[in-house]
Amino acid sequence: MSGQSTQSSPTVLVPGEQSPIRSVPGNIRRPEYVGKPAPTPYQGPEVQTPETVEAMRVAGRIAARAMAEAAKAIAPGVTTDELDRIAHEYMCDHGAYPSTLGYRGFPKSLCTSVNEVICHGIPDSTVLRDGDIINLDVTAYIGGVHGDNNATYLVGDVDDESRLLVERTRESLTRAIKAVKPGRQINIIGRVIESYAKRFGYGVVRDFTGHGINSSFHSGLIVPHYDSPHATTVIQPGMTFTIEPMLTLGTYDYDMWDDGWTVVTKDRKRTAQFEHTLVVTETGTEILTLP
């Protein structure tokens, strides 16, 4: 993504040039989907054993720290490919495989979603500019499990509208996490996020959701961020899943680039996202993706 947009400019992003696929040391265990067109569908339970949860704490911590390391480099003039390099090297140095690398053919070790990109932006020669916002989405695989998190960061001096969007998207995740309790239905999450976002006139992305996660990157459990009447799964202690609201300054409708991954708002207005991996406890949740 080498063209850049700011709120004062109508310029929109365009694809940049991708660097060669980065190598992972041979001693690092790969997820089963690497080298395959798609993962094997998950057939296991959504409620995990204490041993699996403990492994996910390790994976989540590495993912969070890799994201934090990459975020330190965010500044005008830095390429999204450089952020990918930093996160990739951090995960490999700590014995983890970057979960996105080779997932359904995705070519990089994290997602970098700039300005109007809702999610799944591919790192490339895009140069960050003063006033941009960028989401980093990092997942680490180690010990047979995944830990998945993302956050949106400000690049230099960002306009108030974008800064508030970022702050409020973070707050929507915080509120959603607090709403998770055993016995409630999954749609409590989307109800809380949507009711908060509506106060500011934000769009809430519908077609990209949170998901169950464990030994599988995406288990099949869907966690909508809007109040879906179909999300009736009852939350139980030991369930592990992500919440990752995507809020927009305009429409939640989207277009997808020809790369089959990069999702942009249809009106090209800005969007922000935050994500944690959680385990449900007897009274609420524990965040597994804390650095």
PDB file of C-alpha atoms in Angstrom:
ATOM      1  CA  MET A   1       0.000   0.000   0.000  1.00  0.00           C
ATOM      2  CA  SER A   2       2.033   2.913  -1.211  1.00  0.00           C
ATOM      3  CA  GLY A   3      -0.464   5.719  -1.741  1.00  0.00           C
ATOM      4  CA  GLN A   4      -1.503   7.378   1.510  1.00  0.00           C
ATOM      5  CA  SER A   5      -4.651   9.148   2.621  1.00  0.00           C
ATOM      6  CA  THR A   6      -5.197  11.788   5.272  1.00  0.00           C
ATOM      7  CA  GLN A   7      -8.515  13.213   6.336  1.00  0.00           C
ATOM      8  CA  SER A   8      -7.615  16.507   4.640  1.00  0.00           C
ATOM      9  CA  SER A   9      -6.680  14.769   1.393  1.00  0.00           C
ATOM     10  CA  PRO A  10      -8.790  12.560  -0.887  1.00  0.00           C
ATOM     11  CA  THR A  11      -5.789  10.362  -1.711  1.00  0.00           C
ATOM     12  CA  VAL A  12      -6.495   6.701  -1.130  1.00  0.00           C
ATOM     13  CA  LEU A  13      -4.164   3.806  -0.558  1.00  0.00           C
ATOM     14  CA  VAL A  14      -2.885   1.701  -3.420  1.00  0.00           C
ATOM     15  CA  PRO A  15      -0.857  -1.539  -3.214  1.00  0.00           C
ATOM     16  CA  GLY A  16       2.894  -1.237  -2.788  1.00  0.00           C
ATOM     17  CA  GLU A  17       5.606  -3.769  -3.565  1.00  0.00           C
ATOM     18  CA  GLN A  18       5.976  -6.818  -1.339  1.00  0.00           C
ATOM     19  CA  SER A  19       9.345  -8.077  -0.200  1.00  0.00           C
ATOM     20  CA  PRO A  20      10.223 -11.787  -0.501  1.00  0.00           C
ATOM     21  CA  ILE A  21       8.529 -14.122   1.987  1.00  0.00           C
ATOM     22  CA  ARG A  22      10.522 -14.246   5.223  1.00  0.00           C
ATOM     23  CA  SER A  23      11.986 -17.528   6.416  1.00  0.00           C
ATOM     24  CA  VAL A  24      11.267 -19.186   9.743  1.00  0.00           C
ATOM     25  CA  PRO A  25      13.949 -21.324  11.450  1.00  0.00           C
ATOM     26  CA  GLY A  26      13.403 -25.019  10.825  1.00  0.00           C
ATOM     27  CA  ASN A  27      13.252 -25.885  14.521  1.00  0.00           C
ATOM     28  CA  ILE A  28      10.095 -23.782  15.038  1.00  0.00           C
ATOM     29  CA  ARG A  29       6.894 -25.820  14.894  1.00  0.00           C
ATOM     30  CA  ARG A  30       4.547 -24.842  12.066  1.00  0.00           C
ATOM     31  CA  PRO A  31       0.739 -24.783  12.269  1.00  0.00           C
ATOM     32  CA  GLU A  32      -0.803 -27.621  10.265  1.00  0.00           C
ATOM     33  CA  TYR A  33      -2.154 -25.270   7.589  1.00  0.00           C
ATOM     34  CA  VAL A  34       1.237 -24.004   6.398  1.00  0.00           C
ATOM     35  CA  GLY A  35       1.764 -25.109   2.805  1.00  0.00           C
ATOM     36  CA  LYS A  36      -1.914 -25.991   2.389  1.00  0.00           C
ATOM     37  CA  PRO A  37      -4.667 -23.930   0.725  1.00  0.00           C
ATOM     38  CA  ALA A  38      -6.780 -23.958   3.887  1.00  0.00           C
ATOM     39  CA  PRO A  39      -6.646 -25.215   7.467  1.00  0.00           C
ATOM     40  CA  THR A  40      -8.225 -28.473   8.538  1.00  0.00           C
ATOM     41  CA  PRO A  41     -11.631 -27.582  10.081  1.00  0.00           C
ATOM     42  CA  TYR A  42     -11.534 -27.594  13.885  1.00  0.00           C
ATOM     43  CA  GLN A  43     -13.609 -30.375  15.424  1.00  0.00           C
ATOM     44  CA  GLY A  44     -12.742 -29.893  19.097  1.00  0.00           C
ATOM     45  CA  PRO A  45     -14.526 -28.137  21.957  1.00  0.00           C
ATOM     46  CA  GLU A  46     -14.700 -24.379  22.537  1.00  0.00           C
ATOM     47  CA  VAL A  47     -14.041 -24.958  26.252  1.00  0.00           C
ATOM     48  CA  GLN A  48     -10.322 -25.569  26.742  1.00  0.00           C
ATOM     49  CA  THR A  49      -8.341 -27.490  29.341  1.00  0.00           C
ATOM     50  CA  PRO A  50      -6.220 -25.596  31.890  1.00  0.00           C
ATOM     51  CA  GLU A  51      -3.142 -26.901  30.072  1.00  0.00           C
ATOM     52  CA  THR A  52      -4.298 -25.417  26.757  1.00  0.00           C
ATOM     53  CA  VAL A  53      -5.122 -22.108  28.431  1.00  0.00           C
ATOM     54  CA  GLU A  54      -1.671 -21.976  30.015  1.00  0.00           C
ATOM     55  CA  ALA A  55      -0.075 -22.580  26.606  1.00  0.00           C
ATOM     56  CA  MET A  56      -2.247 -19.804  25.187  1.00  0.00           C
ATOM     57  CA  ARG A  57      -0.970 -17.426  27.883  1.00  0.00           C
ATOM     58  CA  VAL A  58       2.534 -18.016  26.533  1.00  0.00           C
ATOM     59  CA  ALA A  59       1.465 -17.552  22.908  1.00  0.00           C
ATOM     60  CA  GLY A  60      -0.590 -14.484  23.773  1.00  0.00           C
ATOM     61  CA  ARG A  61       2.269 -12.864  25.676  1.00  0.00           C
ATOM     62  CA  ILE A  62       4.649 -13.346  22.754  1.00  0.00           C
ATOM     63  CA  ALA A  63       2.102 -11.945  20.301  1.00  0.00           C
ATOM     64  CA  ALA A  64       1.529  -8.909  22.519  1.00  0.00           C
ATOM     65  CA  ARG A  65       5.244  -8.259  22.921  1.00  0.00           C
ATOM     66  CA  ALA A  66       5.893  -8.700  19.194  1.00  0.00           C
ATOM     67  CA  MET A  67       3.187  -6.152  18.445  1.00  0.00           C
ATOM     68  CA  ALA A  68       4.647  -3.749  21.009  1.00  0.00           C
ATOM     69  CA  GLU A  69       8.125  -4.107  19.500  1.00  0.00           C
ATOM     70  CA  ALA A  70       6.831  -3.346  16.012  1.00  0.00           C
ATOM     71  CA  ALA A  71       4.770  -0.442  17.331  1.00  0.00           C
ATOM     72  CA  LYS A  72       7.893   1.220  18.740  1.00  0.00           C
ATOM     73  CA  ALA A  73       9.046   1.749  15.154  1.00  0.00           C
ATOM     74  CA  ILE A  74       5.830   3.420  13.954  1.00  0.00           C
ATOM     75  CA  ALA A  75       6.741   6.886  12.657  1.00  0.00           C
ATOM     76  CA  PRO A  76       6.471   8.940   9.478  1.00  0.00           C
ATOM     77  CA  GLY A  77       8.823   7.509   6.847  1.00  0.00           C
ATOM     78  CA  VAL A  78       8.724   3.904   8.073  1.00  0.00           C
ATOM     79  CA  THR A  79       7.387   1.209   5.727  1.00  0.00           C
ATOM     80  CA  THR A  80       4.790  -1.350   6.736  1.00  0.00           C
ATOM     81  CA  ASP A  81       7.248  -4.003   5.548  1.00  0.00           C
ATOM     82  CA  GLU A  82       9.719  -2.854   8.206  1.00  0.00           C
ATOM     83  CA  LEU A  83       7.041  -3.366  10.881  1.00  0.00           C
ATOM     84  CA  ASP A  84       6.509  -6.876   9.519  1.00  0.00           C
ATOM     85  CA  ARG A  85      10.242  -7.575   9.772  1.00  0.00           C
ATOM     86  CA  ILE A  86      10.375  -6.499  13.410  1.00  0.00           C
ATOM     87  CA  ALA A  87       7.394  -8.597  14.487  1.00  0.00           C
ATOM     88  CA  HIS A  88       8.574 -11.588  12.452  1.00  0.00           C
ATOM     89  CA  GLU A  89      12.025 -11.544  14.023  1.00  0.00           C
ATOM     90  CA  TYR A  90      10.642 -11.097  17.533  1.00  0.00           C
ATOM     91  CA  MET A  91       8.357 -14.109  17.221  1.00  0.00           C
ATOM     92  CA  CYS A  92      11.025 -16.305  15.677  1.00  0.00           C
ATOM     93  CA  ASP A  93      13.580 -15.226  18.290  1.00  0.00           C
ATOM     94  CA  HIS A  94      11.138 -16.385  20.977  1.00  0.00           C
ATOM     95  CA  GLY A  95      10.393 -19.747  19.382  1.00  0.00           C
ATOM     96  CA  ALA A  96       7.014 -18.806  17.929  1.00  0.00           C
ATOM     97  CA  TYR A  97       5.694 -19.085  14.379  1.00  0.00           C
ATOM     98  CA  PRO A  98       3.913 -15.996  12.950  1.00  0.00           C
ATOM     99  CA  SER A  99       0.421 -17.457  12.535  1.00  0.00           C
ATOM    100  CA  THR A 100      -0.580 -15.340   9.536  1.00  0.00           C
ATOM    101  CA  LEU A 101       2.434 -16.432   7.466  1.00  0.00           C
ATOM    102  CA  GLY A 102       1.032 -18.990   5.056  1.00  0.00           C
ATOM    103  CA  TYR A 103      -2.493 -18.917   6.496  1.00  0.00           C
ATOM    104  CA  ARG A 104      -4.698 -19.426   3.408  1.00  0.00           C
ATOM    105  CA  GLY A 105      -1.746 -18.107   1.432  1.00  0.00           C
ATOM    106  CA  PHE A 106      -1.279 -14.837   3.360  1.00  0.00           C
ATOM    107  CA  PRO A 107       2.329 -13.817   2.569  1.00  0.00           C
ATOM    108  CA  LYS A 108       3.393 -11.878   5.684  1.00  0.00           C
ATOM    109  CA  SER A 109       3.855 -12.229   9.438  1.00  0.00           C
ATOM    110  CA  LEU A 110       1.339  -9.622  10.573  1.00  0.00           C
ATOM    111  CA  CYS A 111      -1.400  -7.444   9.086  1.00  0.00           C
ATOM    112  CA  THR A 112      -0.811  -3.696   8.676  1.00  0.00           C
ATOM    113  CA  SER A 113      -4.066  -1.840   8.040  1.00  0.00           C
ATOM    114  CA  VAL A 114      -3.621   1.876   7.321  1.00  0.00           C
ATOM    115  CA  ASN A 115      -6.341   4.558   7.434  1.00  0.00           C
ATOM    116  CA  GLU A 116      -9.309   3.218   5.419  1.00  0.00           C
ATOM    117  CA  VAL A 117      -8.151  -0.410   5.573  1.00  0.00           C
ATOM    118  CA  ILE A 118     -10.566  -2.263   7.878  1.00  0.00           C
ATOM    119  CA  CYS A 119      -8.405  -5.368   8.241  1.00  0.00           C
ATOM    120  CA  HIS A 120      -5.950  -7.780   6.589  1.00  0.00           C
ATOM    121  CA  GLY A 121      -3.657  -5.193   5.008  1.00  0.00           C
ATOM    122  CA  ILE A 122      -0.514  -6.829   3.620  1.00  0.00           C
ATOM    123  CA  PRO A 123       2.822  -5.255   4.666  1.00  0.00           C
ATOM    124  CA  ASP A 124       4.736  -3.857   1.699  1.00  0.00           C
ATOM    125  CA  SER A 125       6.612  -0.747   0.564  1.00  0.00           C
ATOM    126  CA  THR A 126       3.902   1.591   1.865  1.00  0.00           C
ATOM    127  CA  VAL A 127       5.513   4.535   3.663  1.00  0.00           C
ATOM    128  CA  LEU A 128       3.693   5.835   6.721  1.00  0.00           C
ATOM    129  CA  ARG A 129       2.958   9.547   6.690  1.00  0.00           C
ATOM    130  CA  ASP A 130       2.387  12.087   9.432  1.00  0.00           C
ATOM    131  CA  GLY A 131      -1.308  11.976  10.337  1.00  0.00           C
ATOM    132  CA  ASP A 132      -1.932   8.336   9.385  1.00  0.00           C
ATOM    133  CA  ILE A 133      -3.386   5.709  11.676  1.00  0.00           C
ATOM    134  CA  ILE A 134      -2.274   2.091  11.427  1.00  0.00           C
ATOM    135  CA  ASN A 135      -3.528  -1.159  12.900  1.00  0.00           C
ATOM    136  CA  LEU A 136      -1.061  -3.944  13.663  1.00  0.00           C
ATOM    137  CA  ASP A 137      -2.599  -7.423  13.951  1.00  0.00           C
ATOM    138  CA  VAL A 138      -0.168 -10.016  15.334  1.00  0.00           C
ATOM    139  CA  THR A 139      -0.772 -13.697  16.101  1.00  0.00           C
ATOM    140  CA  ALA A 140       1.840 -16.088  17.487  1.00  0.00           C
ATOM    141  CA  TYR A 141       1.785 -19.897  17.376  1.00  0.00           C
ATOM    142  CA  ILE A 142       3.784 -21.789  19.981  1.00  0.00           C
ATOM    143  CA  GLY A 143       3.121 -24.838  22.118  1.00  0.00           C
ATOM    144  CA  GLY A 144       0.467 -25.963  19.659  1.00  0.00           C
ATOM    145  CA  VAL A 145      -1.809 -22.939  20.224  1.00  0.00           C
ATOM    146  CA  HIS A 146      -2.338 -19.399  18.953  1.00  0.00           C
ATOM    147  CA  GLY A 147      -2.479 -15.994  20.678  1.00  0.00           C
ATOM    148  CA  ASP A 148      -4.027 -13.170  18.637  1.00  0.00           C
ATOM    149  CA  ASN A 149      -4.120  -9.407  19.267  1.00  0.00           C
ATOM    150  CA  ASN A 150      -4.243  -6.105  17.444  1.00  0.00           C
ATOM    151  CA  ALA A 151      -4.236  -2.381  18.129  1.00  0.00           C
ATOM    152  CA  THR A 152      -4.463   0.862  16.184  1.00  0.00           C
ATOM    153  CA  TYR A 153      -1.673   3.416  16.537  1.00  0.00           C
ATOM    154  CA  LEU A 154      -1.263   7.095  15.646  1.00  0.00           C
ATOM    155  CA  VAL A 155       1.477   8.137  13.219  1.00  0.00           C
ATOM    156  CA  GLY A 156       2.835  11.544  14.183  1.00  0.00           C
ATOM    157  CA  ASP A 157       0.309  14.367  14.527  1.00  0.00           C
ATOM    158  CA  VAL A 158      -3.163  12.922  13.922  1.00  0.00           C
ATOM    159  CA  ASP A 159      -6.380  14.925  13.516  1.00  0.00           C
ATOM    160  CA  ASP A 160      -8.892  14.932  16.372  1.00  0.00           C
ATOM    161  CA  GLU A 161     -11.553  12.971  14.470  1.00  0.00           C
ATOM    162  CA  SER A 162      -9.164  10.076  13.862  1.00  0.00           C
ATOM    163  CA  ARG A 163      -7.684  10.223  17.363  1.00  0.00           C
ATOM    164  CA  LEU A 164     -11.154  10.035  18.942  1.00  0.00           C
ATOM    165  CA  LEU A 165     -12.088   7.136  16.660  1.00  0.00           C
ATOM    166  CA  VAL A 166      -9.034   5.231  17.901  1.00  0.00           C
ATOM    167  CA  GLU A 167      -9.688   6.020  21.566  1.00  0.00           C
ATOM    168  CA  ARG A 168     -13.355   5.073  21.345  1.00  0.00           C
ATOM    169  CA  THR A 169     -12.654   1.850  19.484  1.00  0.00           C
ATOM    170  CA  ARG A 170     -10.287   0.854  22.291  1.00  0.00           C
ATOM    171  CA  GLU A 171     -12.983   1.765  24.806  1.00  0.00           C
ATOM    172  CA  SER A 172     -15.557  -0.357  22.951  1.00  0.00           C
ATOM    173  CA  LEU A 173     -13.299  -3.386  23.372  1.00  0.00           C
ATOM    174  CA  THR A 174     -12.847  -2.646  27.075  1.00  0.00           C
ATOM    175  CA  ARG A 175     -16.607  -2.414  27.564  1.00  0.00           C
ATOM    176  CA  ALA A 176     -17.226  -5.612  25.608  1.00  0.00           C
ATOM    177  CA  ILE A 177     -14.686  -7.558  27.683  1.00  0.00           C
ATOM    178  CA  LYS A 178     -16.392  -6.394  30.894  1.00  0.00           C
ATOM    179  CA  ALA A 179     -19.747  -7.640  29.563  1.00  0.00           C
ATOM    180  CA  VAL A 180     -18.522 -11.232  29.125  1.00  0.00           C
ATOM    181  CA  LYS A 181     -19.941 -13.433  31.892  1.00  0.00           C
ATOM    182  CA  PRO A 182     -20.734 -17.169  32.013  1.00  0.00           C
ATOM    183  CA  GLY A 183     -24.379 -17.807  31.220  1.00  0.00           C
ATOM    184  CA  ARG A 184     -24.768 -14.823  28.915  1.00  0.00           C
ATOM    185  CA  GLN A 185     -25.113 -15.234  25.164  1.00  0.00           C
ATOM    186  CA  ILE A 186     -22.271 -14.243  22.827  1.00  0.00           C
ATOM    187  CA  ASN A 187     -24.441 -11.450  21.378  1.00  0.00           C
ATOM    188  CA  ILE A 188     -23.988  -9.422  24.583  1.00  0.00           C
ATOM    189  CA  ILE A 189     -20.582  -8.523  23.137  1.00  0.00           C
ATOM    190  CA  GLY A 190     -21.947  -6.998  19.958  1.00  0.00           C
ATOM    191  CA  ARG A 191     -24.816  -5.322  21.800  1.00  0.00           C
ATOM    192  CA  VAL A 192     -22.395  -3.453  24.055  1.00  0.00           C
ATOM    193  CA  ILE A 193     -20.072  -2.459  21.189  1.00  0.00           C
ATOM    194  CA  GLU A 194     -22.861  -1.334  18.862  1.00  0.00           C
ATOM    195  CA  SER A 195     -24.730   0.679  21.493  1.00  0.00           C
ATOM    196  CA  TYR A 196     -21.513   2.505  22.408  1.00  0.00           C
ATOM    197  CA  ALA A 197     -20.490   3.139  18.781  1.00  0.00           C
ATOM    198  CA  LYS A 198     -23.928   4.532  17.913  1.00  0.00           C
ATOM    199  CA  ARG A 199     -23.418   7.341  20.429  1.00  0.00           C
ATOM    200  CA  PHE A 200     -20.793   8.771  18.067  1.00  0.00           C
ATOM    201  CA  GLY A 201     -22.391   7.860  14.749  1.00  0.00           C
ATOM    202  CA  TYR A 202     -19.727   5.255  13.957  1.00  0.00           C
ATOM    203  CA  GLY A 203     -20.259   2.300  11.697  1.00  0.00           C
ATOM    204  CA  VAL A 204     -19.701  -1.172  13.172  1.00  0.00           C
ATOM    205  CA  VAL A 205     -18.179  -3.656  10.725  1.00  0.00           C
ATOM    206  CA  ARG A 206     -20.363  -6.759  10.445  1.00  0.00           C
ATOM    207  CA  ASP A 207     -18.736  -9.197   8.046  1.00  0.00           C
ATOM    208  CA  PHE A 208     -15.434  -9.506   9.921  1.00  0.00           C
ATOM    209  CA  THR A 209     -15.769 -10.789  13.457  1.00  0.00           C
ATOM    210  CA  GLY A 210     -14.092 -12.122  16.539  1.00  0.00           C
ATOM    211  CA  HIS A 211     -13.572 -15.864  16.619  1.00  0.00           C
ATOM    212  CA  GLY A 212     -12.855 -18.912  18.689  1.00  0.00           C
ATOM    213  CA  ILE A 213      -9.137 -19.616  18.998  1.00  0.00           C
ATOM    214  CA  ASN A 214      -7.078 -22.396  20.592  1.00  0.00           C
ATOM    215  CA  SER A 215      -5.046 -25.015  18.725  1.00  0.00           C
ATOM    216  CA  SER A 216      -6.983 -23.649  15.743  1.00  0.00           C
ATOM    217  CA  PHE A 217      -6.413 -20.080  14.516  1.00  0.00           C
ATOM    218  CA  HIS A 218     -10.181 -19.784  13.823  1.00  0.00           C
ATOM    219  CA  SER A 219     -12.198 -22.514  15.512  1.00  0.00           C
ATOM    220  CA  GLY A 220     -15.551 -21.811  13.883  1.00  0.00           C
ATOM    221  CA  LEU A 221     -17.074 -19.904  16.817  1.00  0.00           C
ATOM    222  CA  ILE A 222     -18.192 -16.479  15.560  1.00  0.00           C
ATOM    223  CA  VAL A 223     -18.180 -13.386  17.803  1.00  0.00           C
ATOM    224  CA  PRO A 224     -20.125 -10.576  16.063  1.00  0.00           C
ATOM    225  CA  HIS A 225     -19.448  -6.976  17.049  1.00  0.00           C
ATOM    226  CA  TYR A 226     -23.026  -5.878  16.378  1.00  0.00           C
ATOM    227  CA  ASP A 227     -26.195  -7.059  18.126  1.00  0.00           C
ATOM    228  CA  SER A 228     -26.843 -10.215  16.134  1.00  0.00           C
ATOM    229  CA  PRO A 229     -29.985 -12.212  17.038  1.00  0.00           C
ATOM    230  CA  HIS A 230     -28.219 -15.320  15.718  1.00  0.00           C
ATOM    231  CA  ALA A 231     -25.269 -15.185  18.151  1.00  0.00           C
ATOM    232  CA  THR A 232     -27.001 -17.257  20.823  1.00  0.00           C
ATOM    233  CA  THR A 233     -24.072 -19.429  21.945  1.00  0.00           C
ATOM    234  CA  VAL A 234     -24.006 -19.419  25.741  1.00  0.00           C
ATOM    235  CA  ILE A 235     -20.701 -18.277  27.217  1.00  0.00           C
ATOM    236  CA  GLN A 236     -19.066 -20.908  29.433  1.00  0.00           C
ATOM    237  CA  PRO A 237     -15.977 -20.910  31.669  1.00  0.00           C
ATOM    238  CA  GLY A 238     -12.939 -22.139  29.765  1.00  0.00           C
ATOM    239  CA  MET A 239     -14.064 -20.833  26.366  1.00  0.00           C
ATOM    240  CA  THR A 240     -11.311 -18.996  24.475  1.00  0.00           C
ATOM    241  CA  PHE A 241     -12.072 -16.438  21.784  1.00  0.00           C
ATOM    242  CA  THR A 242     -11.156 -13.024  20.446  1.00  0.00           C
ATOM    243  CA  ILE A 243     -13.098  -9.777  20.542  1.00  0.00           C
ATOM    244  CA  GLU A 244     -11.874  -7.311  17.901  1.00  0.00           C
ATOM    245  CA  PRO A 245     -14.316  -4.470  17.122  1.00  0.00           C
ATOM    246  CA  MET A 246     -13.796  -2.530  13.894  1.00  0.00           C
ATOM    247  CA  LEU A 247     -15.435   0.923  13.965  1.00  0.00           C
ATOM    248  CA  THR A 248     -15.648   3.328  11.024  1.00  0.00           C
ATOM    249  CA  LEU A 249     -16.164   7.065  10.569  1.00  0.00           C
ATOM    250  CA  GLY A 250     -18.701   6.296   7.845  1.00  0.00           C
ATOM    251  CA  THR A 251     -20.238   3.178   6.356  1.00  0.00           C
ATOM    252  CA  TYR A 252     -19.443  -0.362   7.451  1.00  0.00           C
ATOM    253  CA  ASP A 253     -19.767  -1.481   3.827  1.00  0.00           C
ATOM    254  CA  TYR A 254     -16.484  -2.430   2.222  1.00  0.00           C
ATOM    255  CA  ASP A 255     -14.556  -3.258  -0.925  1.00  0.00           C
ATOM    256  CA  MET A 256     -11.783  -5.842  -1.232  1.00  0.00           C
ATOM    257  CA  TRP A 257      -8.607  -5.324  -3.212  1.00  0.00           C
ATOM    258  CA  ASP A 258      -7.570  -7.704  -5.957  1.00  0.00           C
ATOM    259  CA  ASP A 259      -5.078  -9.312  -3.545  1.00  0.00           C
ATOM    260  CA  GLY A 260      -8.044 -11.092  -1.932  1.00  0.00           C
ATOM    261  CA  TRP A 261      -7.108  -9.819   1.536  1.00  0.00           C
ATOM    262  CA  THR A 262      -7.082  -6.042   1.908  1.00  0.00           C
ATOM    263  CA  VAL A 263     -10.524  -4.831   3.044  1.00  0.00           C
ATOM    264  CA  VAL A 264     -11.225  -1.081   2.741  1.00  0.00           C
ATOM    265  CA  THR A 265     -14.263   1.000   3.688  1.00  0.00           C
ATOM    266  CA  LYS A 266     -16.488   1.605   0.671  1.00  0.00           C
ATOM    267  CA  ASP A 267     -16.502   5.356   1.312  1.00  0.00           C
ATOM    268  CA  ARG A 268     -12.734   5.301   2.054  1.00  0.00           C
ATOM    269  CA  LYS A 269     -13.274   6.908   5.443  1.00  0.00           C
ATOM    270  CA  ARG A 270     -11.040   5.855   8.285  1.00  0.00           C
ATOM    271  CA  THR A 271     -11.500   2.841  10.518  1.00  0.00           C
ATOM    272  CA  ALA A 272      -9.897   1.555  13.730  1.00  0.00           C
ATOM    273  CA  GLN A 273      -9.712  -1.825  15.459  1.00  0.00           C
ATOM    274  CA  PHE A 274      -8.531  -3.355  18.745  1.00  0.00           C
ATOM    275  CA  GLU A 275      -8.330  -7.024  19.733  1.00  0.00           C
ATOM    276  CA  HIS A 276      -7.551  -9.306  22.641  1.00  0.00           C
ATOM    277  CA  THR A 277      -7.674 -13.079  23.082  1.00  0.00           C
ATOM    278  CA  LEU A 278      -9.675 -14.015  26.188  1.00  0.00           C
ATOM    279  CA  VAL A 279     -10.447 -17.019  28.350  1.00  0.00           C
ATOM    280  CA  VAL A 280     -13.738 -17.015  30.199  1.00  0.00           C
ATOM    281  CA  THR A 281     -13.404 -17.481  33.966  1.00  0.00           C
ATOM    282  CA  GLU A 282     -16.045 -18.343  36.567  1.00  0.00           C
ATOM    283  CA  THR A 283     -16.775 -14.636  37.071  1.00  0.00           C
ATOM    284  CA  GLY A 284     -15.685 -12.894  33.858  1.00  0.00           C
ATOM    285  CA  THR A 285     -12.590 -13.076  31.698  1.00  0.00           C
ATOM    286  CA  GLU A 286      -8.817 -13.152  31.697  1.00  0.00           C
ATOM    287  CA  ILE A 287      -7.009 -11.377  28.873  1.00  0.00           C
ATOM    288  CA  LEU A 288      -4.389 -13.728  27.431  1.00  0.00           C
ATOM    289  CA  THR A 289      -2.693 -11.143  25.180  1.00  0.00           C
ATOM    290  CA  LEU A 290      -1.049  -8.857  27.692  1.00  0.00           C
ATOM    291  CA  PRO A 291       2.663  -8.101  27.267  1.00  0.00           C
TER     292      PRO A 291
END
